[in-house]
Coordinates of C-alpha atoms and ligand atoms in Angstrom, one line a residue:
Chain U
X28 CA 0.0 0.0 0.0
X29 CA 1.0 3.5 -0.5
X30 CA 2.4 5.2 2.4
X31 CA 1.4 8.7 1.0
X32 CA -2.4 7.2 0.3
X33 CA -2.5 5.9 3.9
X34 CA -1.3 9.0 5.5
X35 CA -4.2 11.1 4.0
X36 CA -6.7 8.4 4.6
X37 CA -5.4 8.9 8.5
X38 CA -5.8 13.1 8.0
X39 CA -9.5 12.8 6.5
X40 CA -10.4 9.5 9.0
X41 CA -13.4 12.0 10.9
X42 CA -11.7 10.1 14.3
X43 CA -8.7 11.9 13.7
X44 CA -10.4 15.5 14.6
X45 CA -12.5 14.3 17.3
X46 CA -11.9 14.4 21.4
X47 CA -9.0 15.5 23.2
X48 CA -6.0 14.4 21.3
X49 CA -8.1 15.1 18.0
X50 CA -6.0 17.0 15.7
X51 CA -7.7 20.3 15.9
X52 CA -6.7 20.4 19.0
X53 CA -2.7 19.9 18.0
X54 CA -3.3 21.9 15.3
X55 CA -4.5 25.1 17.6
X56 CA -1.7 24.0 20.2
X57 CA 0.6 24.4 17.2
X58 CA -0.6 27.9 15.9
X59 CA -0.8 29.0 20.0
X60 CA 2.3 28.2 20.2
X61 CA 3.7 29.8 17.6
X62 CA 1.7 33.1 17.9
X63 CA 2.8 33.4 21.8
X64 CA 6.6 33.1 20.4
X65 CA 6.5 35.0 17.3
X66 CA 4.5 37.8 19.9
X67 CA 6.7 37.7 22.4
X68 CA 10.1 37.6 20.3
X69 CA 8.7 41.1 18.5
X70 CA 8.0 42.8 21.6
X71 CA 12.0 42.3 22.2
X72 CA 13.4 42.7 18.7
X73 CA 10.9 45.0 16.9
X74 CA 12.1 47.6 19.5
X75 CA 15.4 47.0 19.6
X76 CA 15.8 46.7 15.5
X77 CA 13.9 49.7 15.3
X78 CA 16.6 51.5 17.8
X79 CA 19.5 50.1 15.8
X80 CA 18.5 51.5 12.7
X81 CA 17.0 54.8 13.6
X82 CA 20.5 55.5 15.1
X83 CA 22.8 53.1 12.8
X84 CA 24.1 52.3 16.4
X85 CA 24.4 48.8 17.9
X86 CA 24.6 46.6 14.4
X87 CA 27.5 44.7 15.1
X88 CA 26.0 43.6 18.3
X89 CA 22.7 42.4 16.9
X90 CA 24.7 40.9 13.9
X91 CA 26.4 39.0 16.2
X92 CA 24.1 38.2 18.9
X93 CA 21.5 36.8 16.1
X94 CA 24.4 34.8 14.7
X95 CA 25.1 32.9 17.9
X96 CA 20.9 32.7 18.5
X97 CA 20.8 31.5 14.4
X98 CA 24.0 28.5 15.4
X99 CA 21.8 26.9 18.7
X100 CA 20.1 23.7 17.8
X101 CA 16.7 24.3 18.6
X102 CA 16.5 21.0 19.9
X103 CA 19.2 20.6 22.4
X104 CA 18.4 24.7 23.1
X105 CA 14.8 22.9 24.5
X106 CA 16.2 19.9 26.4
X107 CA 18.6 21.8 28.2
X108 CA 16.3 24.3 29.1
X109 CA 13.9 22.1 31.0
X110 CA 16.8 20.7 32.6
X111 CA 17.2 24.5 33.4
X112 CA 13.9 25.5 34.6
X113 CA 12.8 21.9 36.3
X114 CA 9.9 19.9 34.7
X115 CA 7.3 21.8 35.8
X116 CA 8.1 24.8 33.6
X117 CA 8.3 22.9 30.5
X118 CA 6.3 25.2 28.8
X119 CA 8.7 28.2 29.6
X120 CA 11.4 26.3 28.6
X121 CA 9.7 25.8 25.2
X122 CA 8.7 29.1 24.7
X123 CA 12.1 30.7 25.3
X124 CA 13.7 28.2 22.9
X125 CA 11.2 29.8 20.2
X126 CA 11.5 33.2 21.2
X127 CA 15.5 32.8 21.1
X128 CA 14.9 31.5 17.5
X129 CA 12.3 34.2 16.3
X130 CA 14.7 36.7 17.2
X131 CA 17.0 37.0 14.6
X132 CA 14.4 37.4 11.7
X133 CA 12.4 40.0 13.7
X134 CA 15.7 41.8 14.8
X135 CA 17.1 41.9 10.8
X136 CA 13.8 42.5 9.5
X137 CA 13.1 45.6 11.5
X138 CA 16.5 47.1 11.2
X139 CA 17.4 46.4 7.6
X140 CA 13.6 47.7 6.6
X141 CA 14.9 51.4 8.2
X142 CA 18.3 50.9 6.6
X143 CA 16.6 50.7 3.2
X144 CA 15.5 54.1 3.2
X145 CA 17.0 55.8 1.2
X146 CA 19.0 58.5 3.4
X147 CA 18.0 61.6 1.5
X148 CA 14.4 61.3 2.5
X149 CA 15.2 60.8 6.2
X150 CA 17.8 63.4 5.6
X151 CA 14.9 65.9 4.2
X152 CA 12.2 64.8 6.9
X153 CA 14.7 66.3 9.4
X154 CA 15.4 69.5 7.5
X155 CA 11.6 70.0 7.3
X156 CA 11.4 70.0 10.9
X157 CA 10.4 66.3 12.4
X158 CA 11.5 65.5 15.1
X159 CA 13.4 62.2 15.9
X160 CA 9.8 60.3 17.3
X161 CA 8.2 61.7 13.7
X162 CA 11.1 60.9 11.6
X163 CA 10.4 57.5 13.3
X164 CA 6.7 57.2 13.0
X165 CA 5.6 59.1 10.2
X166 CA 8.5 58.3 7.8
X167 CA 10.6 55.2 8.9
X168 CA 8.4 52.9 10.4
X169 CA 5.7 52.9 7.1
X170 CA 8.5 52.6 4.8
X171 CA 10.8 49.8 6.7
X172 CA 7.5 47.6 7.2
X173 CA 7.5 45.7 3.8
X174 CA 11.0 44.3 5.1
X175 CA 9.9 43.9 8.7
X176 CA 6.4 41.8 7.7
X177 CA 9.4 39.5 5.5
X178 CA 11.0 39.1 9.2
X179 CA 8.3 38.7 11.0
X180 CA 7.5 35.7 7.9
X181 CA 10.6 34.2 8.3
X182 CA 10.2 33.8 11.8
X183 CA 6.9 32.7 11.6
X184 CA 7.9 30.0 9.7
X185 CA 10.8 29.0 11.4
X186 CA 8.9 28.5 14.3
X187 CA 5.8 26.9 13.2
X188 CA 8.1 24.3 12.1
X189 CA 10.1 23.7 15.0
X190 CA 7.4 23.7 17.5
X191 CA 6.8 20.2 16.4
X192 CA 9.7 19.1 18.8
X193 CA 7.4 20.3 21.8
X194 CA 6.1 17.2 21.7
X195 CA 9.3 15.4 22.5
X196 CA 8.7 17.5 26.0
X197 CA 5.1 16.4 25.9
X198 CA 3.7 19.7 25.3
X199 CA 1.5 18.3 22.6
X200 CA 1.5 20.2 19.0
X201 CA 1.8 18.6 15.7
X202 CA 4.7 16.7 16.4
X203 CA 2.8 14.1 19.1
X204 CA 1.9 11.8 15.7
X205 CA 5.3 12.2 14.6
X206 CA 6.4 10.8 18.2
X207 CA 3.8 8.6 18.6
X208 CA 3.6 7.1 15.3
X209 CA 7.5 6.7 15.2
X210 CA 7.2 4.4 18.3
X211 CA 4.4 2.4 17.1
X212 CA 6.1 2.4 13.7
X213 CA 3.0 3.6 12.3
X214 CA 4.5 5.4 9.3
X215 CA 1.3 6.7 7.7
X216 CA 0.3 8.5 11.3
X217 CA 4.2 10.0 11.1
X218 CA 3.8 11.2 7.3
X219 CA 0.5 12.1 8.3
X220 CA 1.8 14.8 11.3
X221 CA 4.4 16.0 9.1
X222 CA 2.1 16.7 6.2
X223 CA -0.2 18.9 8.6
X224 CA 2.8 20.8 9.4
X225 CA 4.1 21.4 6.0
X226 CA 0.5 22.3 5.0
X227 CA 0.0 24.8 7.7
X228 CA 3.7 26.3 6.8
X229 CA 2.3 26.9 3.5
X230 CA -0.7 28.2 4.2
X231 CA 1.1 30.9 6.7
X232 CA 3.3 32.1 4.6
X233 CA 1.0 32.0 1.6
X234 CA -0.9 34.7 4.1
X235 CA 2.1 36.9 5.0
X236 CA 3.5 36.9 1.3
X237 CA 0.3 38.7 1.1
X238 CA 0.4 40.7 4.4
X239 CA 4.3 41.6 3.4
X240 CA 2.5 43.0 -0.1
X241 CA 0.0 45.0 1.7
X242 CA 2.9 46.5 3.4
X243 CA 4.2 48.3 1.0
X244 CA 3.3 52.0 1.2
X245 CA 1.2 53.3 -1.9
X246 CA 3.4 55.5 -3.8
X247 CA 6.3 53.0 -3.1
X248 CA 4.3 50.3 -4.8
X249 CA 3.6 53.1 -7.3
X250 CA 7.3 53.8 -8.8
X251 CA 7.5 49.6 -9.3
X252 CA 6.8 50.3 -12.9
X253 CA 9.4 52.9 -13.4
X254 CA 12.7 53.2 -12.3
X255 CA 13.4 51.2 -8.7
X256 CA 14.3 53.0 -5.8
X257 CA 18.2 52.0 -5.7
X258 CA 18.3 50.3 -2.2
X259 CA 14.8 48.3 -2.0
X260 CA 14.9 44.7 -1.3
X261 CA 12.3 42.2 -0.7
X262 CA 14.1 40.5 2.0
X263 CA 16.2 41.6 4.8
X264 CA 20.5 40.5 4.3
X265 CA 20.6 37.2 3.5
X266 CA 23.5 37.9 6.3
X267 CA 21.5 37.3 9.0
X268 CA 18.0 35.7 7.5
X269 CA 18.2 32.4 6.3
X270 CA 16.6 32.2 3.2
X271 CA 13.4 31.8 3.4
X272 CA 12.0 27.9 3.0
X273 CA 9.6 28.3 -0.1
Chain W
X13 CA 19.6 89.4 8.0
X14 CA 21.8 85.9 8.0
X15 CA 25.1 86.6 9.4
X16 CA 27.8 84.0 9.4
X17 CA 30.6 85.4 12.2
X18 CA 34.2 83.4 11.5
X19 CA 32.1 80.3 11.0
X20 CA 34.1 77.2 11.0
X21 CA 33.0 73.5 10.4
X22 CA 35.6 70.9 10.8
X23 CA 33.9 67.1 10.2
X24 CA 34.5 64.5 12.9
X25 CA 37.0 62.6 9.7
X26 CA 38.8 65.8 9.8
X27 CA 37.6 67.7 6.8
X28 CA 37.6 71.6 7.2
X29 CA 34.2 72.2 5.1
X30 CA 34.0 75.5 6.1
X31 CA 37.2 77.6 6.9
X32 CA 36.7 81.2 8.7
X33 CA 33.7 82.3 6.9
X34 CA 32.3 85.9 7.3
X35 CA 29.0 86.9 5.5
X36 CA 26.2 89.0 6.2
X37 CA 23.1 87.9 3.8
X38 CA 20.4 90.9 3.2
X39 CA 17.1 90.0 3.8
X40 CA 14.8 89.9 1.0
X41 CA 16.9 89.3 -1.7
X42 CA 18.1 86.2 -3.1
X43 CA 21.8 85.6 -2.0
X44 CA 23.7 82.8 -4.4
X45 CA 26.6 80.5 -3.3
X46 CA 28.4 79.8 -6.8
X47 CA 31.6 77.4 -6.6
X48 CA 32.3 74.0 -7.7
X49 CA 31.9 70.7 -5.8
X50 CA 32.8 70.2 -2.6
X51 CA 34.0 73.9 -1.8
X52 CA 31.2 73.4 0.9
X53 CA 27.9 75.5 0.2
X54 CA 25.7 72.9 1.1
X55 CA 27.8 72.7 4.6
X56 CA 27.1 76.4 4.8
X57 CA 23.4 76.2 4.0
X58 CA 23.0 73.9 6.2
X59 CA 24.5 75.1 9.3
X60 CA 21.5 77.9 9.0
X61 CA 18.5 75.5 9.8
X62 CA 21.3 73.7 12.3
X63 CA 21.1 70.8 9.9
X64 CA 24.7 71.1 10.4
X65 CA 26.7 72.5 14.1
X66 CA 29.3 74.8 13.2
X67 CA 32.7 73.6 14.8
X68 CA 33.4 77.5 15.6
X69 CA 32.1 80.8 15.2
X70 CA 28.1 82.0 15.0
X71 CA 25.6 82.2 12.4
X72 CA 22.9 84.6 13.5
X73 CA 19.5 85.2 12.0
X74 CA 18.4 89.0 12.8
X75 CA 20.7 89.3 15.4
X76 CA 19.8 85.9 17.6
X77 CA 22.0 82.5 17.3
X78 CA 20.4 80.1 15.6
X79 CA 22.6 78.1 18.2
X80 CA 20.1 79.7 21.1
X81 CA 17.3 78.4 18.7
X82 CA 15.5 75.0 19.0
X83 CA 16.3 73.2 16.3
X84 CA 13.0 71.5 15.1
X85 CA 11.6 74.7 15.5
X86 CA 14.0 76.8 13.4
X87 CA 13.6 74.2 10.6
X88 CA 10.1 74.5 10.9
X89 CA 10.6 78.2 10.4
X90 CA 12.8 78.3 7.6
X91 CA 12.1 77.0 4.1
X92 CA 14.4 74.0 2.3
X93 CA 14.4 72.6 -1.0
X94 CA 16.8 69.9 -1.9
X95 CA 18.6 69.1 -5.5
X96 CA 16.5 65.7 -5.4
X97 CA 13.5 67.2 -3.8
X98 CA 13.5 65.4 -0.6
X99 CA 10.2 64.2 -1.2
X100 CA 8.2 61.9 0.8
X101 CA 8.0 58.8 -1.3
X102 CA 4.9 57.4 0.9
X103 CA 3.0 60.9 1.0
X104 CA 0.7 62.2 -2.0
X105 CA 2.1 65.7 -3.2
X106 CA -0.5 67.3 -1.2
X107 CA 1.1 65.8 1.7
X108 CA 4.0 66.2 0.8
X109 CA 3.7 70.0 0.8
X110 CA 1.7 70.0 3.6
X111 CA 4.4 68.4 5.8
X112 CA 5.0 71.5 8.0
X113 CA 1.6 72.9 8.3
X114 CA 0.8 69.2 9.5
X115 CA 3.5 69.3 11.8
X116 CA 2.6 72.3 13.4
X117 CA -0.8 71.5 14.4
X118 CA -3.1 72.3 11.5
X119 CA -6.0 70.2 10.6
X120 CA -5.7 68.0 7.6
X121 CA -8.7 70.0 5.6
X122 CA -6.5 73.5 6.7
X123 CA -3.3 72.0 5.4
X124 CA -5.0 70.5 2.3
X125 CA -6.1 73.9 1.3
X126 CA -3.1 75.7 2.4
X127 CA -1.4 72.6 -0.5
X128 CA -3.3 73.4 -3.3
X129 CA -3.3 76.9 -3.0
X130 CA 0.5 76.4 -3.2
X131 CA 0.2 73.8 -6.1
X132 CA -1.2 76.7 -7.8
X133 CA 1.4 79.3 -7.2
X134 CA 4.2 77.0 -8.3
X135 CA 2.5 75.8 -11.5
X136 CA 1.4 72.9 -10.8
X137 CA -2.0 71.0 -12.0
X138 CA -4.0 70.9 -8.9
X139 CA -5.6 67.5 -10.4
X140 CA -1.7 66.2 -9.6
X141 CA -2.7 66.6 -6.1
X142 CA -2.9 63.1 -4.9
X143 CA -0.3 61.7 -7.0
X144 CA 2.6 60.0 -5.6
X145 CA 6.3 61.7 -6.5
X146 CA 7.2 58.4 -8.1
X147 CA 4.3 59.3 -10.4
X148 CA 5.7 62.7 -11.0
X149 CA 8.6 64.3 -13.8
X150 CA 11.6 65.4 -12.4
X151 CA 10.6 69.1 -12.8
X152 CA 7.3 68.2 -11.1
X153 CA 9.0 67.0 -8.4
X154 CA 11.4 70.1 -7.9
X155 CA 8.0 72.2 -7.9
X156 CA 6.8 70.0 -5.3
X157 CA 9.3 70.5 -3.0
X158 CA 9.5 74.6 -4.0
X159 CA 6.0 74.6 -3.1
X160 CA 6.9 72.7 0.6
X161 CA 10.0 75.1 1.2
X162 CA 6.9 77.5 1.2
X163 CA 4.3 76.0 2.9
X164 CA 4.7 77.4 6.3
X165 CA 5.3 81.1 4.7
X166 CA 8.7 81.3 6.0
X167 CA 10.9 84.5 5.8
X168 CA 14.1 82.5 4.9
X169 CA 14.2 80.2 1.7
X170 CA 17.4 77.9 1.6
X171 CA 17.8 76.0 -1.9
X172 CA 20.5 73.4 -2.3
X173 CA 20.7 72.8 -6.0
X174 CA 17.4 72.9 -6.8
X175 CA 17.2 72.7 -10.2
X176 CA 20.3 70.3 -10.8
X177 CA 19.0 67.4 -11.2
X178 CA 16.4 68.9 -14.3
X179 CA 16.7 69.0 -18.1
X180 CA 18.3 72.1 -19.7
X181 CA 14.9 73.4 -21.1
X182 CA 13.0 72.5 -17.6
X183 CA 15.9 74.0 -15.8
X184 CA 15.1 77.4 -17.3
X185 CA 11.5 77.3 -16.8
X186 CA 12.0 76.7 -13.5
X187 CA 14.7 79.3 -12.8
X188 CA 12.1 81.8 -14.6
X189 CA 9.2 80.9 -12.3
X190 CA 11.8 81.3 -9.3
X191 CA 12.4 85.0 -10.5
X192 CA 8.7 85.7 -10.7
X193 CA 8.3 83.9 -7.6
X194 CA 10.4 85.5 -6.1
X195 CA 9.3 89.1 -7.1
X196 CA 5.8 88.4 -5.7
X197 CA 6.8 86.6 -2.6
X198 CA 10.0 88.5 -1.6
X199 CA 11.4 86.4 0.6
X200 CA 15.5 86.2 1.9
X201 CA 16.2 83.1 -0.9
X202 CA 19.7 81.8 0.4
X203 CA 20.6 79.5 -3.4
X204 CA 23.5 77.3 -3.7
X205 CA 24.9 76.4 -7.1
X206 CA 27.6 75.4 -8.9
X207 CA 26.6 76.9 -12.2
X208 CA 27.7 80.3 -12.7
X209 CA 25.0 81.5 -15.5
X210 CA 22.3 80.5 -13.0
X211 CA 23.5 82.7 -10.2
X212 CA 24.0 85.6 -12.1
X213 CA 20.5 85.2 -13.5
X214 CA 19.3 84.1 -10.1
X215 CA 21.2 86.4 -7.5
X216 CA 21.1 89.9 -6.2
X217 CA 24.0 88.9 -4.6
X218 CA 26.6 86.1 -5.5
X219 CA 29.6 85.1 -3.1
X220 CA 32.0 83.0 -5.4
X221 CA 33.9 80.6 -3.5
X222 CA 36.6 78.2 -3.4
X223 CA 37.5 75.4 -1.4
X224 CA 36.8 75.5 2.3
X225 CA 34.2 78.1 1.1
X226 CA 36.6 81.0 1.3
X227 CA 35.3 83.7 -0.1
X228 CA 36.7 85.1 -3.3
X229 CA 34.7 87.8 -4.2
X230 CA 30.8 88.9 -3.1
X231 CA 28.9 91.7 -5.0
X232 CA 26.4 91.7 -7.2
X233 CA 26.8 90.0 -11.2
X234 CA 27.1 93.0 -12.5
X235 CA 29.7 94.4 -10.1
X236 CA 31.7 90.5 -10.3
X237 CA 31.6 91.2 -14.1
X238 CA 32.5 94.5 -14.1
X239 CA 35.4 94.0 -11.8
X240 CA 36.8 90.2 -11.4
X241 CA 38.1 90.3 -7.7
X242 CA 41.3 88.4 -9.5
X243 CA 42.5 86.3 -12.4
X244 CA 40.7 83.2 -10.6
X245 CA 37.1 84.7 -10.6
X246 CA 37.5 86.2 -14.3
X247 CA 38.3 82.6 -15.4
X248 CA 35.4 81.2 -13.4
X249 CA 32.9 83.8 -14.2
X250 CA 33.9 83.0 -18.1
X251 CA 35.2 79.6 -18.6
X252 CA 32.7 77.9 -19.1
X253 CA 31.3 79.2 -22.6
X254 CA 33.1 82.3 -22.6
X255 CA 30.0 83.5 -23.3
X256 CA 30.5 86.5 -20.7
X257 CA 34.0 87.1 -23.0
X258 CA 32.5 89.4 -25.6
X259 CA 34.4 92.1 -27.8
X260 CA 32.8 94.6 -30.7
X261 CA 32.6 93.9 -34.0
X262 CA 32.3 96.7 -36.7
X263 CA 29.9 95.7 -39.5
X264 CA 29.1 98.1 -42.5
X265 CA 25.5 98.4 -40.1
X266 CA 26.7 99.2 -37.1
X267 CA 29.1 97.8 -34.2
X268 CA 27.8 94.0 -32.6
X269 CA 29.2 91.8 -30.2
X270 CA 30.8 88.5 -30.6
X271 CA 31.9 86.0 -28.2
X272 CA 35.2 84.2 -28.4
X273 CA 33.9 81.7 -31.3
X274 CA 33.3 84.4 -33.0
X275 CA 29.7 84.0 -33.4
X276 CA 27.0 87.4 -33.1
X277 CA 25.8 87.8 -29.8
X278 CA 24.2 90.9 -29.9
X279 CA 24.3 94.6 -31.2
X280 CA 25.8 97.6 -29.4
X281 CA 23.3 100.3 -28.6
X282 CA 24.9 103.6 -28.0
X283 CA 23.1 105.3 -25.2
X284 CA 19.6 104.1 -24.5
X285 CA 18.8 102.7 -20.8
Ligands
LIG308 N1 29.2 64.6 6.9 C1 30.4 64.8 6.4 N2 31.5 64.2 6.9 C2 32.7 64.4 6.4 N3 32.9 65.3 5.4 C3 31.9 65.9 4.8 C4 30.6 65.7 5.3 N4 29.8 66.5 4.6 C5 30.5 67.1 3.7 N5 31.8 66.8 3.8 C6 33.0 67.3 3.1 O1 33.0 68.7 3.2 C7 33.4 69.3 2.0 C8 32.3 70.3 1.6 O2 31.1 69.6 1.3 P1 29.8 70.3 0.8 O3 29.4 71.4 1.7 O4 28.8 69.2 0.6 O5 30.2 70.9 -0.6 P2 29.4 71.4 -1.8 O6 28.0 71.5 -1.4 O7 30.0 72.7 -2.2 O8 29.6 70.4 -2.9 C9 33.6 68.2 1.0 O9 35.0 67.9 1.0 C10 32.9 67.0 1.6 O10 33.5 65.8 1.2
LIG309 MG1 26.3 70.5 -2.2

């Protein structure tokens, strides 16, 4: 029998999405999971991106500090934090471990979106008479964002895929059929968990290719057909974003 | 009145923009800064609206240190067009011009108004108003940001190459509609250029200067024609076509005046104005 067949005949089987281990249930573990990561992650690096390039001070920390966040193993990062934390706070423990690698994107996204700008117009928004807070606001923030949604993609992605090792702390998510059907060597119910994952990978980042569209300001979408602005760039440095999985 | 008092700008990389510079600019005329790149203009026009801190020395605006002066609000207060025009890629040109009037607390319809009046006094097609600069011709765009520089009424206009960037033929127009402009609006226009013919057609006043903007002569065109401070300035007022080089030429009708290629420039009216 076909192992690909069997796996979606165990993703449509209606027992599959019924009663507590259903899969709507690791699905929405999954997402929750993600969202509280992704959230938390942009509450520390939106800021701080947004710092580093409004002042063009404090890049070489960042590009190293989301180098060394980019080499942990997200796995071993999780294991050793619940050794860290104790048992009980295994769901700290994987939280931080995808905060820590949600970082990087959200960090590089926000400062190379302000870095992108060209320096003339920030140049003649101070001459005009903003001050620093509406240089930020008015001019930087709306014209960075196209390369801050492409961060806060990357990141997304990263960790919707990696959250499928909460389950090797038994935190539930996607990856329990992975788990479970690797122990039972139940192949289909493993193909079938990873499917789901790849399927809602797709599906989010189908979403925020649109949402990093939307982003760009009107005016900026409007010179596409003429001459490009010289520094505009879909994604932030490849330097310090892996390239995106699609 | 702009006064520059021994100004001095030294860059943190050790450049010495602006070396010992002493100026006083009249108010309500249009004072030009002629010299070639990099002599530092731009550092000196920009060390009025504190875009730039002078290393030493005081520029003073009627009297009072623009040093003593917040800076946001002195920007605010002076007028600024840029050789690229500085626009706001993500604002509509009535945005755009509106910028200041925004900024200083005037309601979007009042600052809407306040654009398209100015949209009309530069020329510009009011329909244009919620266009995007990318959307707009290079001249367009330098009329654009004219029309900002004016938007809060200031009494001090500082342009930075405005017209540099612009086709020969737009270039003129432009430099035409500054001159009427400028006759209606009479304002102190502080220009920068590195085009001699357009700051003798532009300025009352021209201060020619060489690197580290030292001064090396200030009067008006006709007294910098008339009387070349030295050998340098006469070759810089004329190099360039030579078309300030003419002599007279008798014909059986009548003296005219050629330039050095020889070809007819004009005729010589005895007397007259
Ligand atoms: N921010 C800066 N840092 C270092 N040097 C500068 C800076 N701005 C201008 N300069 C230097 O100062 C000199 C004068 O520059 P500028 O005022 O822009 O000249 P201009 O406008 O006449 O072309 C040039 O040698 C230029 O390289
Ligand atoms: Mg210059």
């Amino acid at each position: 029998m076909n192992l690909l067949a069997d796996a979606f005949a165990w993703l449509a089987a209606p027992e599959q999405w019924t009663g507590p281990n259903g899969l709507q249930h690791l699905l929405a573990q999954q997402l929750y999971f993600t969202a509280i990561a992704v959230a938390i992650a942009a509450v520390i690096a939106v800021p701080a991106g947004w710092a580093i390039g409004h002042t063009g001070r404090g890049r070489e920390v960042a590009v190293a500090f989301a180098g060394a966040a980019r080499a942990v193993p997200s796995f071993g990062l999780l294991v050793l934090l619940v050794l860290l934390f104790g048992v009980l706070h295994k769901p700290e423990a994987a939280t931080v471990t995808f905060v820590i690698l949600a970082i990087p994107s959200l960090l590089a996204g926000a400062y190379a979106g302000f870095e992108a700008i060209d320096r003339r117009v920030i140049d003649a928004a101070r001459a005009v008479g903003m001050t620093e807070a509406q240089i930020l606001w008015r001019v930087e923030v709306p014209l960075g964002l196209p390369l801050l949604v492409g961060g806060f993609r990357s990141a997304v992605l990263q960790v919707v895929a990696t959250v499928t090792i909460a389950a090797y702390v038994n935190l539930g998510g996607l990856g329990l059929p992975i788990i479970t059907g690797l122990s039972l060597r139940r192949y289909e119910v493993v193909l079938g968990g990873a499917v789901l994952v790849a399927l809602l990978a797709l599906a989010l980042d189908a979403l925020l290719a649109l949402a990093q569209r939307a982003a760009v300001p009107r005016g900026v979408r409007a010179d596409q057909g003429r001459a490009a602005a010289p520094r505009r760039r879909d994604h932030p440095e490849s330097a310090t974003v892996s390239p995106h999985p699609s | 009145m702009i006064e520059f008092r021994n100004v001095t700008k030294r860059f943190p990389d050790g450049t010495v923009a602006v070396d010992a510079f002493d100026l006083v600019i009249p108010s309500r005329k249009t004072t030009v800064f002629v010299g070639s790149s990099g002599c530092g203009k731009t550092t000196l026009l920009r060390m009025i609206n504190r875009m730039v801190e002078p290393t030493g020395g005081t520029v003073a605006i009627d009297g009072e240190d623009v040093a003593s002066k917040q800076a946001v609000a002195l920007r605010r207060s002076i007028g600024y067009v840029m050789q690229n025009s500085g626009l706001m890629p993500h604002f509509t040109v009535a945005e755009n011009i509106a910028t200041v009037p925004r900024l200083t607390g005037r309601t979007r319809r009042a600052a809407r108004a306040r654009a398209l009046e100015l949209m009309d006094v530069v020329g510009l097609d009011t329909a244009m108003a919620d266009r995007y600069p990318s959307q707009l011709s290079g001249g367009q765009q330098q009329r654009v940001g004219v029309a900002r520089g004016l938007a809060s009424d200031p009494n001090i206009l500082l342009m930075d190459e405005p017209f540099g960037a612009v086709d020969p033929i737009v270039r003129a127009e432009l430099q035409r509609e500054l001159i009427r402009l400028q006759r209606d609006l009479d304002k102190t226009v502080v220009f920068v250029t590195h085009d001699v013919d357009e700051a003798f057609l532009l300025g009352d006043q021209v201060a020619i200067l060489a690197k580290g903007a030292r001064r090396l002569q200030f009067g008006s065109p006709s007294e910098i024609t008339e009387q070349p401070a030295d050998d340098f300035v006469a070759a810089f007022i004329g190099a360039e076509r030579g078309k300030r080089a003419l002599r007279v030429k008798q014909t059986p009708h009548g003296p005219v005046l050629v330039d050095a290629e020889g070809r007819t420039q004009g005729v010589l009216v005895e007397g007259g104005a």
